[in-house]
PDB file of C-alpha atoms in Angstrom:
ATOM      1  CA  MET C   9      12.863 -31.617  17.361  1.00  0.00           C
ATOM      2  CA  SER C  10       9.863 -30.186  16.309  1.00  0.00           C
ATOM      3  CA  ASP C  11       7.567 -31.108  13.346  1.00  0.00           C
ATOM      4  CA  TYR C  12       8.529 -28.122  11.397  1.00  0.00           C
ATOM      5  CA  GLU C  13      12.185 -28.664  11.959  1.00  0.00           C
ATOM      6  CA  LYS C  14      11.788 -32.334  10.815  1.00  0.00           C
ATOM      7  CA  PHE C  15       9.986 -30.916   7.592  1.00  0.00           C
ATOM      8  CA  LYS C  16      12.877 -28.611   6.772  1.00  0.00           C
ATOM      9  CA  GLU C  17      15.093 -31.547   6.686  1.00  0.00           C
ATOM     10  CA  LEU C  18      12.880 -33.677   4.403  1.00  0.00           C
ATOM     11  CA  ASP C  19      13.937 -34.101   0.561  1.00  0.00           C
ATOM     12  CA  PRO C  20      11.323 -32.157  -1.553  1.00  0.00           C
ATOM     13  CA  GLN C  21      11.209 -35.238  -3.791  1.00  0.00           C
ATOM     14  CA  GLU C  22      10.192 -37.501  -1.242  1.00  0.00           C
ATOM     15  CA  VAL C  23       7.655 -35.058   0.141  1.00  0.00           C
ATOM     16  CA  HIS C  24       6.189 -34.774  -3.505  1.00  0.00           C
ATOM     17  CA  LYS C  25       5.722 -38.642  -3.828  1.00  0.00           C
ATOM     18  CA  LYS C  26       3.290 -38.280  -1.074  1.00  0.00           C
ATOM     19  CA  THR C  27       1.652 -35.069  -1.493  1.00  0.00           C
ATOM     20  CA  PHE C  28       1.999 -34.601  -5.345  1.00  0.00           C
ATOM     21  CA  ILE C  29       2.847 -30.998  -4.442  1.00  0.00           C
ATOM     22  CA  SER C  30       5.578 -29.842  -6.878  1.00  0.00           C
ATOM     23  CA  PRO C  31       9.317 -29.821  -5.304  1.00  0.00           C
ATOM     24  CA  ARG C  32       9.869 -26.410  -6.093  1.00  0.00           C
ATOM     25  CA  VAL C  33       6.918 -25.169  -4.058  1.00  0.00           C
ATOM     26  CA  ILE C  34       8.155 -27.608  -1.128  1.00  0.00           C
ATOM     27  CA  ALA C  35      11.727 -26.076  -1.154  1.00  0.00           C
ATOM     28  CA  ASN C  36      10.173 -22.581  -1.032  1.00  0.00           C
ATOM     29  CA  LEU C  37       8.241 -23.632   1.974  1.00  0.00           C
ATOM     30  CA  GLN C  38      11.293 -25.117   3.555  1.00  0.00           C
ATOM     31  CA  ASN C  39      13.494 -21.919   2.725  1.00  0.00           C
ATOM     32  CA  GLU C  40      10.490 -19.664   3.854  1.00  0.00           C
ATOM     33  CA  ASN C  41      10.622 -17.812   0.539  1.00  0.00           C
ATOM     34  CA  PHE C  42       6.956 -17.172   0.642  1.00  0.00           C
ATOM     35  CA  LYS C  43       7.114 -14.435  -2.037  1.00  0.00           C
ATOM     36  CA  LYS C  44       7.283 -17.131  -5.031  1.00  0.00           C
ATOM     37  CA  LEU C  45       4.134 -18.945  -3.721  1.00  0.00           C
ATOM     38  CA  GLY C  46       1.910 -16.141  -4.794  1.00  0.00           C
ATOM     39  CA  THR C  47      -0.980 -15.672  -2.258  1.00  0.00           C
ATOM     40  CA  LYS C  48      -1.443 -16.594   1.481  1.00  0.00           C
ATOM     41  CA  ALA C  49      -4.281 -18.867   0.353  1.00  0.00           C
ATOM     42  CA  LYS C  50      -2.029 -21.043  -1.954  1.00  0.00           C
ATOM     43  CA  ALA C  51       0.648 -21.084   0.846  1.00  0.00           C
ATOM     44  CA  LEU C  52      -1.637 -22.290   3.700  1.00  0.00           C
ATOM     45  CA  GLY C  53      -3.383 -24.848   1.253  1.00  0.00           C
ATOM     46  CA  PHE C  54      -0.055 -26.462   0.573  1.00  0.00           C
ATOM     47  CA  VAL C  55       1.012 -26.445   4.120  1.00  0.00           C
ATOM     48  CA  LYS C  56      -2.505 -27.952   4.992  1.00  0.00           C
ATOM     49  CA  ILE C  57      -1.908 -30.861   2.520  1.00  0.00           C
ATOM     50  CA  ILE C  58       1.591 -31.429   3.800  1.00  0.00           C
ATOM     51  CA  GLU C  59       0.293 -31.751   7.431  1.00  0.00           C
ATOM     52  CA  ARG C  60      -2.636 -34.080   6.365  1.00  0.00           C
ATOM     53  CA  GLU C  61      -0.453 -36.570   4.230  1.00  0.00           C
ATOM     54  CA  LEU C  62       2.674 -36.340   6.452  1.00  0.00           C
ATOM     55  CA  HIS C  63       0.775 -36.354   9.829  1.00  0.00           C
ATOM     56  CA  LEU C  64       2.900 -33.209  10.913  1.00  0.00           C
ATOM     57  CA  ASP C  65       2.062 -30.209  12.946  1.00  0.00           C
ATOM     58  CA  LEU C  66       3.374 -27.201  11.054  1.00  0.00           C
ATOM     59  CA  ARG C  67       1.350 -24.519  13.145  1.00  0.00           C
ATOM     60  CA  GLU C  68       5.063 -22.742  13.298  1.00  0.00           C
ATOM     61  CA  LEU C  69       5.255 -22.425   9.412  1.00  0.00           C
ATOM     62  CA  ARG C  70       1.592 -21.310   9.282  1.00  0.00           C
ATOM     63  CA  GLU C  71       2.211 -18.413  11.659  1.00  0.00           C
ATOM     64  CA  LYS C  72       5.246 -17.537   9.623  1.00  0.00           C
ATOM     65  CA  ILE C  73       2.940 -17.313   6.412  1.00  0.00           C
ATOM     66  CA  GLU C  74       0.404 -15.316   8.289  1.00  0.00           C
ATOM     67  CA  GLU C  75       3.097 -12.719   9.587  1.00  0.00           C
ATOM     68  CA  TYR C  76       4.832 -12.316   6.132  1.00  0.00           C
ATOM     69  CA  PHE C  77       1.454 -11.657   4.328  1.00  0.00           C
ATOM     70  CA  SER C  78       0.314  -9.229   6.958  1.00  0.00           C
ATOM     71  CA  ASP C  79       3.323  -7.257   6.774  1.00  0.00           C
ATOM     72  CA  ASN C  80       3.405  -7.144   2.976  1.00  0.00           C
ATOM     73  CA  LEU C  81       0.130  -5.870   2.308  1.00  0.00           C
ATOM     74  CA  ASP C  82      -0.217  -3.687  -0.767  1.00  0.00           C
ATOM     75  CA  TYR C  83      -1.451  -0.390   0.428  1.00  0.00           C
ATOM     76  CA  ASN C  84      -1.080   1.488  -3.240  1.00  0.00           C
ATOM     77  CA  SER C  85      -4.772   1.083  -3.768  1.00  0.00           C
ATOM     78  CA  ALA C  86      -5.572   3.013  -0.445  1.00  0.00           C
ATOM     79  CA  PHE C  87      -3.129   5.761  -1.220  1.00  0.00           C
ATOM     80  CA  ILE C  88      -4.607   6.272  -4.797  1.00  0.00           C
ATOM     81  CA  ILE C  89      -8.038   6.580  -3.301  1.00  0.00           C
ATOM     82  CA  LYS C  90      -6.810   9.059  -0.682  1.00  0.00           C
ATOM     83  CA  GLU C  91      -5.228  11.388  -3.221  1.00  0.00           C
ATOM     84  CA  LYS C  92      -7.939  11.286  -5.489  1.00  0.00           C
ATOM     85  CA  SER C  93     -10.590  12.319  -2.838  1.00  0.00           C
ATOM     86  CA  VAL C  94      -8.357  14.991  -1.575  1.00  0.00           C
ATOM     87  CA  ALA C  95      -7.953  16.306  -5.139  1.00  0.00           C
ATOM     88  CA  GLN C  96     -11.785  16.069  -5.593  1.00  0.00           C
ATOM     89  CA  SER C  97     -12.302  17.982  -2.276  1.00  0.00           C
ATOM     90  CA  PHE C  98      -9.811  20.568  -3.326  1.00  0.00           C
ATOM     91  CA  ALA C  99     -11.465  21.075  -6.679  1.00  0.00           C
ATOM     92  CA  PHE C 100     -14.966  21.242  -5.138  1.00  0.00           C
ATOM     93  CA  GLY C 101     -13.878  23.848  -2.770  1.00  0.00           C
ATOM     94  CA  SER C 102     -12.195  26.059  -5.530  1.00  0.00           C
ATOM     95  CA  LEU C 103     -15.344  25.648  -7.770  1.00  0.00           C
ATOM     96  CA  LEU C 104     -17.659  26.782  -4.913  1.00  0.00           C
ATOM     97  CA  LYS C 105     -15.554  29.913  -4.006  1.00  0.00           C
ATOM     98  CA  ILE C 106     -15.684  30.937  -7.693  1.00  0.00           C
ATOM     99  CA  LEU C 107     -19.384  30.364  -7.726  1.00  0.00           C
ATOM    100  CA  ILE C 108     -19.720  32.474  -4.648  1.00  0.00           C
ATOM    101  CA  PHE C 109     -17.587  35.427  -6.102  1.00  0.00           C
ATOM    102  CA  VAL C 110     -19.530  35.226  -9.379  1.00  0.00           C
ATOM    103  CA  ILE C 111     -22.586  35.721  -7.513  1.00  0.00           C
ATOM    104  CA  ILE C 112     -21.383  38.593  -5.529  1.00  0.00           C
ATOM    105  CA  LEU C 113     -20.095  40.164  -8.762  1.00  0.00           C
ATOM    106  CA  ILE C 114     -23.336  39.908 -10.690  1.00  0.00           C
ATOM    107  CA  GLY C 115     -25.512  41.168  -7.337  1.00  0.00           C
ATOM    108  CA  GLY C 116     -22.845  44.130  -7.240  1.00  0.00           C
ATOM    109  CA  PHE C 117     -23.286  44.909 -10.793  1.00  0.00           C
ATOM    110  CA  PHE C 118     -27.102  45.346 -10.693  1.00  0.00           C
ATOM    111  CA  VAL C 119     -26.912  47.294  -7.534  1.00  0.00           C
ATOM    112  CA  TYR C 120     -24.433  49.717  -9.012  1.00  0.00           C
ATOM    113  CA  HIS C 121     -26.165  49.893 -12.149  1.00  0.00           C
ATOM    114  CA  ASP C 122     -29.477  50.888 -10.349  1.00  0.00           C
ATOM    115  CA  PHE C 123     -27.708  53.657  -8.293  1.00  0.00           C
ATOM    116  CA  ILE C 124     -26.020  55.080 -11.486  1.00  0.00           C
ATOM    117  CA  LYS C 125     -29.443  55.217 -13.342  1.00  0.00           C
ATOM    118  CA  LYS C 126     -31.000  57.013 -10.417  1.00  0.00           C
ATOM    119  CA  ASP C 127     -28.201  59.350 -10.116  1.00  0.00           C
ATOM    120  CA  ASN C 128     -28.262  60.231 -13.703  1.00  0.00           C
ATOM    121  CA  ASN C 129     -31.817  61.400 -13.809  1.00  0.00           C
ATOM    122  CA  PRO C 130     -32.004  64.386 -11.606  1.00  0.00           C
ATOM    123  CA  PRO C 131     -35.271  66.509 -11.495  1.00  0.00           C
ATOM    124  CA  PRO C 132     -35.725  69.039 -14.388  1.00  0.00           C
ATOM    125  CA  ALA C 133     -34.114  72.361 -13.654  1.00  0.00           C
ATOM    126  CA  VAL C 134     -36.134  75.769 -13.216  1.00  0.00           C
ATOM    127  CA  GLN C 135     -35.672  78.342 -15.832  1.00  0.00           C
ATOM    128  CA  PRO C 136     -34.590  81.541 -14.324  1.00  0.00           C
ATOM    129  CA  VAL C 137     -37.038  84.374 -14.522  1.00  0.00           C
ATOM    130  CA  VAL C 138     -36.404  88.251 -13.984  1.00  0.00           C
ATOM    131  CA  ASP C 139     -39.405  88.600 -11.970  1.00  0.00           C
ATOM    132  CA  GLU C 140     -38.764  88.411  -8.262  1.00  0.00           C
ATOM    133  CA  ASN C 141     -42.234  86.981  -7.294  1.00  0.00           C
ATOM    134  CA  ILE C 142     -41.902  84.211  -9.951  1.00  0.00           C
ATOM    135  CA  THR C 143     -38.322  83.526  -8.625  1.00  0.00           C
ATOM    136  CA  GLN C 144     -39.685  83.347  -4.989  1.00  0.00           C
ATOM    137  CA  HIS C 145     -42.340  81.166  -6.080  1.00  0.00           C
ATOM    138  CA  VAL C 146     -39.687  78.817  -7.974  1.00  0.00           C
ATOM    139  CA  GLU C 147     -37.613  78.836  -4.829  1.00  0.00           C
ATOM    140  CA  LYS C 148     -40.721  77.456  -2.860  1.00  0.00           C
ATOM    141  CA  ILE C 149     -41.396  74.810  -5.262  1.00  0.00           C
ATOM    142  CA  SER C 150     -37.576  73.916  -5.487  1.00  0.00           C
ATOM    143  CA  GLU C 151     -37.258  73.259  -1.801  1.00  0.00           C
ATOM    144  CA  PRO C 152     -39.672  70.494  -1.553  1.00  0.00           C
ATOM    145  CA  SER C 153     -38.309  69.036  -4.666  1.00  0.00           C
ATOM    146  CA  SER C 154     -34.803  68.892  -2.916  1.00  0.00           C
ATOM    147  CA  GLU C 155     -36.256  67.400   0.303  1.00  0.00           C
ATOM    148  CA  GLN C 156     -37.892  64.598  -2.086  1.00  0.00           C
ATOM    149  CA  ASN C 157     -34.520  63.921  -3.669  1.00  0.00           C
ATOM    150  CA  ALA C 158     -33.027  63.691  -0.381  1.00  0.00           C
ATOM    151  CA  THR C 159     -35.477  61.170   0.749  1.00  0.00           C
ATOM    152  CA  VAL C 160     -35.183  59.245  -2.438  1.00  0.00           C
ATOM    153  CA  SER C 161     -31.363  59.190  -2.009  1.00  0.00           C
ATOM    154  CA  ASN C 162     -31.715  57.974   1.582  1.00  0.00           C
ATOM    155  CA  GLU C 163     -34.039  55.344   0.443  1.00  0.00           C
ATOM    156  CA  SER C 164     -31.826  54.168  -2.146  1.00  0.00           C
ATOM    157  CA  GLY C 165     -28.781  54.099   0.324  1.00  0.00           C
ATOM    158  CA  THR C 166     -30.890  52.030   2.697  1.00  0.00           C
ATOM    159  CA  LYS C 167     -31.945  49.568  -0.118  1.00  0.00           C
ATOM    160  CA  ILE C 168     -28.256  49.087  -1.026  1.00  0.00           C
ATOM    161  CA  GLU C 169     -27.353  48.509   2.443  1.00  0.00           C
ATOM    162  CA  GLU C 170     -30.189  46.196   3.060  1.00  0.00           C
ATOM    163  CA  GLU C 171     -29.241  44.301  -0.211  1.00  0.00           C
ATOM    164  CA  SER C 172     -25.548  44.334   0.878  1.00  0.00           C
ATOM    165  CA  SER C 173     -26.589  42.887   4.035  1.00  0.00           C
ATOM    166  CA  THR C 174     -28.614  40.042   2.503  1.00  0.00           C
ATOM    167  CA  SER C 175     -25.773  39.152   0.057  1.00  0.00           C
ATOM    168  CA  SER C 176     -23.304  39.084   2.866  1.00  0.00           C
ATOM    169  CA  GLU C 177     -25.696  36.587   4.872  1.00  0.00           C
ATOM    170  CA  GLU C 178     -26.017  34.419   1.815  1.00  0.00           C
ATOM    171  CA  ASN C 179     -22.326  34.459   1.402  1.00  0.00           C
ATOM    172  CA  VAL C 180     -21.791  33.249   5.161  1.00  0.00           C
ATOM    173  CA  THR C 181     -24.470  30.582   4.786  1.00  0.00           C
ATOM    174  CA  SER C 182     -22.604  29.458   1.370  1.00  0.00           C
ATOM    175  CA  VAL C 183     -19.201  29.197   3.262  1.00  0.00           C
ATOM    176  CA  GLN C 184     -20.894  27.285   6.011  1.00  0.00           C
ATOM    177  CA  ALA C 185     -22.321  24.896   3.664  1.00  0.00           C
ATOM    178  CA  ALA C 186     -18.974  24.418   1.819  1.00  0.00           C
ATOM    179  CA  SER C 187     -17.354  23.938   5.233  1.00  0.00           C
ATOM    180  CA  GLN C 188     -19.951  21.322   6.180  1.00  0.00           C
ATOM    181  CA  SER C 189     -19.390  19.615   2.839  1.00  0.00           C
ATOM    182  CA  SER C 190     -15.873  19.505   3.346  1.00  0.00           C
ATOM    183  CA  GLU C 191     -16.150  17.783   6.558  1.00  0.00           C
ATOM    184  CA  GLU C 192     -18.483  15.147   4.967  1.00  0.00           C
ATOM    185  CA  ILE C 193     -15.787  14.588   2.130  1.00  0.00           C
ATOM    186  CA  SER C 194     -13.039  14.163   4.963  1.00  0.00           C
ATOM    187  CA  LEU C 195     -15.216  11.529   6.580  1.00  0.00           C
ATOM    188  CA  ASP C 196     -15.929   9.850   3.320  1.00  0.00           C
ATOM    189  CA  LEU C 197     -12.143   9.711   2.785  1.00  0.00           C
ATOM    190  CA  GLU C 198     -11.366   8.027   6.175  1.00  0.00           C
ATOM    191  CA  ASN C 199     -14.103   5.453   5.305  1.00  0.00           C
ATOM    192  CA  ASN C 200     -12.776   4.763   2.079  1.00  0.00           C
ATOM    193  CA  GLU C 201      -9.175   4.285   3.653  1.00  0.00           C
ATOM    194  CA  THR C 202     -10.533   1.815   6.150  1.00  0.00           C
ATOM    195  CA  ASN C 203     -12.644  -0.035   3.617  1.00  0.00           C
ATOM    196  CA  SER C 204      -9.579  -0.381   1.314  1.00  0.00           C
ATOM    197  CA  SER C 205      -7.315  -1.707   4.107  1.00  0.00           C
ATOM    198  CA  GLY C 206      -9.868  -4.268   4.999  1.00  0.00           C
ATOM    199  CA  ALA C 207     -10.475  -5.453   1.271  1.00  0.00           C
ATOM    200  CA  SER C 208      -6.721  -5.735   0.866  1.00  0.00           C
ATOM    201  CA  GLN C 209      -6.524  -8.231   3.575  1.00  0.00           C
ATOM    202  CA  GLU C 210      -9.102 -10.716   2.178  1.00  0.00           C
ATOM    203  CA  VAL C 211      -7.830 -13.699   0.128  1.00  0.00           C
ATOM    204  CA  THR C 212      -9.362 -14.050  -3.196  1.00  0.00           C
ATOM    205  CA  LEU C 213     -10.037 -17.522  -4.740  1.00  0.00           C
ATOM    206  CA  PRO C 214      -9.817 -18.125  -8.456  1.00  0.00           C
ATOM    207  CA  HIS C 215     -13.190 -18.036 -10.510  1.00  0.00           C
ATOM    208  CA  ILE C 216     -13.239 -21.152 -12.589  1.00  0.00           C
ATOM    209  CA  THR C 217     -16.081 -22.393 -15.117  1.00  0.00           C
ATOM    210  CA  ILE C 218     -15.999 -25.237 -17.472  1.00  0.00           C
ATOM    211  CA  ILE C 219     -17.523 -24.218 -20.650  1.00  0.00           C
ATOM    212  CA  PRO C 220     -18.631 -27.263 -22.861  1.00  0.00           C
ATOM    213  CA  LYS C 221     -18.436 -26.958 -26.617  1.00  0.00           C
ATOM    214  CA  LYS C 222     -21.318 -29.721 -26.827  1.00  0.00           C
ATOM    215  CA  ARG C 223     -23.288 -31.547 -24.219  1.00  0.00           C
ATOM    216  CA  ILE C 224     -21.018 -33.147 -21.486  1.00  0.00           C
ATOM    217  CA  TRP C 225     -20.974 -35.454 -18.517  1.00  0.00           C
ATOM    218  CA  LEU C 226     -19.073 -34.106 -15.748  1.00  0.00           C
ATOM    219  CA  GLY C 227     -18.280 -35.657 -12.406  1.00  0.00           C
ATOM    220  CA  ILE C 228     -16.643 -34.087  -9.090  1.00  0.00           C
ATOM    221  CA  ILE C 229     -15.394 -35.819  -6.176  1.00  0.00           C
ATOM    222  CA  TYR C 230     -14.806 -33.606  -3.178  1.00  0.00           C
ATOM    223  CA  LEU C 231     -11.603 -34.484  -1.443  1.00  0.00           C
ATOM    224  CA  ASP C 232     -12.732 -33.520   2.130  1.00  0.00           C
ATOM    225  CA  ASN C 233     -15.440 -36.159   2.443  1.00  0.00           C
ATOM    226  CA  TYR C 234     -15.368 -38.107  -1.084  1.00  0.00           C
ATOM    227  CA  ARG C 235     -18.889 -37.227  -2.068  1.00  0.00           C
ATOM    228  CA  ARG C 236     -19.698 -37.336  -5.737  1.00  0.00           C
ATOM    229  CA  LYS C 237     -21.678 -34.698  -7.935  1.00  0.00           C
ATOM    230  CA  MET C 238     -22.624 -35.198 -11.374  1.00  0.00           C
ATOM    231  CA  TYR C 239     -23.830 -32.949 -14.391  1.00  0.00           C
ATOM    232  CA  SER C 240     -25.051 -33.748 -17.929  1.00  0.00           C
ATOM    233  CA  THR C 241     -25.446 -30.310 -19.601  1.00  0.00           C
ATOM    234  CA  ALA C 242     -24.243 -28.269 -22.347  1.00  0.00           C
ATOM    235  CA  ARG C 243     -24.336 -25.116 -20.296  1.00  0.00           C
ATOM    236  CA  PRO C 244     -21.334 -23.677 -18.224  1.00  0.00           C
ATOM    237  CA  ILE C 245     -20.610 -25.113 -15.084  1.00  0.00           C
ATOM    238  CA  GLU C 246     -18.843 -23.058 -12.150  1.00  0.00           C
ATOM    239  CA  LEU C 247     -16.639 -24.797  -9.856  1.00  0.00           C
ATOM    240  CA  ASN C 248     -16.671 -24.231  -5.920  1.00  0.00           C
ATOM    241  CA  THR C 249     -13.229 -23.324  -5.509  1.00  0.00           C
ATOM    242  CA  SER C 250     -13.401 -23.115  -1.685  1.00  0.00           C
ATOM    243  CA  ARG C 251     -13.001 -26.959  -1.703  1.00  0.00           C
ATOM    244  CA  ASP C 252     -10.376 -29.279  -2.973  1.00  0.00           C
ATOM    245  CA  GLN C 253     -11.938 -31.704  -5.525  1.00  0.00           C
ATOM    246  CA  LEU C 254     -11.281 -34.081  -8.487  1.00  0.00           C
ATOM    247  CA  ILE C 255     -12.873 -33.435 -11.800  1.00  0.00           C
ATOM    248  CA  LEU C 256     -13.581 -36.124 -14.581  1.00  0.00           C
ATOM    249  CA  THR C 257     -15.063 -35.408 -17.949  1.00  0.00           C
ATOM    250  CA  GLY C 258     -16.759 -37.579 -20.634  1.00  0.00           C
ATOM    251  CA  HIS C 259     -15.106 -36.033 -23.436  1.00  0.00           C
ATOM    252  CA  GLY C 260     -12.779 -33.422 -24.347  1.00  0.00           C
ATOM    253  CA  ALA C 261     -14.670 -30.792 -26.206  1.00  0.00           C
ATOM    254  CA  PHE C 262     -14.695 -28.125 -23.449  1.00  0.00           C
ATOM    255  CA  PHE C 263     -12.289 -25.614 -22.057  1.00  0.00           C
ATOM    256  CA  PHE C 264     -11.840 -23.793 -18.706  1.00  0.00           C
ATOM    257  CA  ASP C 265     -12.277 -20.112 -17.988  1.00  0.00           C
ATOM    258  CA  ILE C 266     -10.087 -19.257 -15.081  1.00  0.00           C
ATOM    259  CA  ASP C 267     -10.593 -15.517 -13.973  1.00  0.00           C
ATOM    260  CA  GLY C 268     -11.650 -14.552 -17.344  1.00  0.00           C
ATOM    261  CA  LYS C 269      -8.817 -16.247 -18.987  1.00  0.00           C
ATOM    262  CA  LYS C 270      -9.541 -19.258 -21.691  1.00  0.00           C
ATOM    263  CA  VAL C 271      -7.511 -22.643 -20.933  1.00  0.00           C
ATOM    264  CA  ASP C 272      -7.962 -25.280 -23.638  1.00  0.00           C
ATOM    265  CA  TYR C 273      -5.999 -28.656 -22.902  1.00  0.00           C
ATOM    266  CA  ASN C 274      -7.340 -29.909 -26.503  1.00  0.00           C
ATOM    267  CA  LEU C 275      -8.090 -33.389 -25.338  1.00  0.00           C
ATOM    268  CA  THR C 276      -8.865 -36.173 -27.427  1.00  0.00           C
ATOM    269  CA  GLY C 277     -10.694 -38.427 -24.721  1.00  0.00           C
ATOM    270  CA  LYS C 278     -11.895 -37.920 -20.981  1.00  0.00           C
ATOM    271  CA  GLY C 279     -10.293 -35.289 -19.097  1.00  0.00           C
ATOM    272  CA  LYS C 280      -8.944 -35.939 -15.487  1.00  0.00           C
ATOM    273  CA  PHE C 281      -8.106 -32.932 -13.267  1.00  0.00           C
ATOM    274  CA  ILE C 282      -7.397 -31.881  -9.686  1.00  0.00           C
ATOM    275  CA  TYR C 283      -8.150 -28.514  -8.122  1.00  0.00           C
ATOM    276  CA  ARG C 284      -6.251 -27.947  -4.774  1.00  0.00           C
ATOM    277  CA  ALA C 285      -5.101 -24.965  -2.948  1.00  0.00           C
ATOM    278  CA  GLY C 286      -6.144 -22.414  -5.704  1.00  0.00           C
ATOM    279  CA  GLU C 287      -4.467 -24.405  -8.451  1.00  0.00           C
ATOM    280  CA  LEU C 288      -6.051 -26.488 -11.394  1.00  0.00           C
ATOM    281  CA  GLU C 289      -3.712 -29.479 -12.549  1.00  0.00           C
ATOM    282  CA  LYS C 290      -4.134 -32.156 -15.318  1.00  0.00           C
ATOM    283  CA  LEU C 291      -3.760 -35.736 -14.177  1.00  0.00           C
ATOM    284  CA  ASP C 292      -3.199 -39.287 -15.622  1.00  0.00           C
ATOM    285  CA  THR C 293      -5.400 -42.145 -14.853  1.00  0.00           C
ATOM    286  CA  LYS C 294      -2.869 -43.734 -12.347  1.00  0.00           C
ATOM    287  CA  THR C 295      -2.324 -40.340 -10.441  1.00  0.00           C
ATOM    288  CA  PHE C 296      -6.290 -39.747 -10.590  1.00  0.00           C
ATOM    289  CA  LYS C 297      -6.945 -43.206  -9.079  1.00  0.00           C
ATOM    290  CA  GLU C 298      -4.309 -42.683  -6.221  1.00  0.00           C
ATOM    291  CA  TYR C 299      -6.237 -39.244  -5.230  1.00  0.00           C
ATOM    292  CA  ASN C 300      -9.491 -41.172  -5.472  1.00  0.00           C
ATOM    293  CA  ARG C 301      -8.466 -43.994  -3.159  1.00  0.00           C
ATOM    294  CA  GLY C 302      -7.936 -46.674  -6.093  1.00  0.00           C
ATOM    295  CA  ARG C 303     -11.085 -46.029  -7.877  1.00  0.00           C
ATOM    296  CA  VAL C 304     -11.577 -44.574 -11.372  1.00  0.00           C
ATOM    297  CA  TRP C 305     -15.047 -43.029 -10.433  1.00  0.00           C
TER     298      TRP C 305
END
C-alpha cells in the first residue's frame, strides 16, 4: 500500500492533532476536492506539512494537485486582452481610411477649384469691325492667343495629372504604412496572449503587513530553521510570506493588512500567530509552544 493510500484512510481528526491543519482541509485533500482549497500554493503547502509531520511520501497527491490547477487555468483575462486589441486595431484601421479619404477629398477640391477658375476667365473677345483690313489684323492677333490658350490648357492638364499622380503615390504609401502598423499590432496581440498565459500560471502569495498603533516589540521564528528575528518600532513591518513562521507581539495595539484588507484581533495582551501555507492563524500559548519546540520564545 502506498503512502498516499495510507493517508486517505487516516482519520482527519488524528491528522489534525499532529499537523494542526483543519480537519475540513484534510478531508478535501483525501477526497481530492482541490477546488475548495483555493490556490495551488495553499494545497501544496498543506501536503508539505503532512509529509513532514507524518513522514509520508505524498508525491502522487502533489502530482494530482499540479494536474488539476494546470487544467483549470482562467483564460478569461487573455480573451479580454485579445478582444480589446482586435477592437483597437479595427478602430485604428477605420480611422486611417477616413483620414486618407478626407485628404484625397480636400486635394481634389483645390485642384478642381483651380481648374474651374482658369476655365471661367477666357481671354477678352475682339469686337467685330466692318473694315476687312482690321478684321484680318484681328484674326492674326487671335490665332496666337488661341495657341496660348491651348498651351495654358495643356499645362493645366499636365499639372492636374502630376498632382493626381503625387496624391496616388501618397495614398499607396499611407496604405502600406497602415498595413505595417496592423502587422505590428498583430504581433503585440500575440505577445499579450503569451504574457497573459504565463502570468496566469504564477502562484501569488499574500501580502501581509503588521501596522502598529504605537511602538511595538515583534518577534518572528522561521519554522524551516527556527531562527529568530526581532523588531522594536512604530513603523509598519512587512512579513516574508514565502516562509512559514511564528509571530509574537509585545502588546495587542496593532492590526494586520492582508492584501489591502484590515484585520484587527483587538487583543488585550500579547499576540501569538502562525503563518503557514499562505494562511495566518491566531494561536493560544500552549499551541504556540508546541510549534516552537516547547519554548515561549
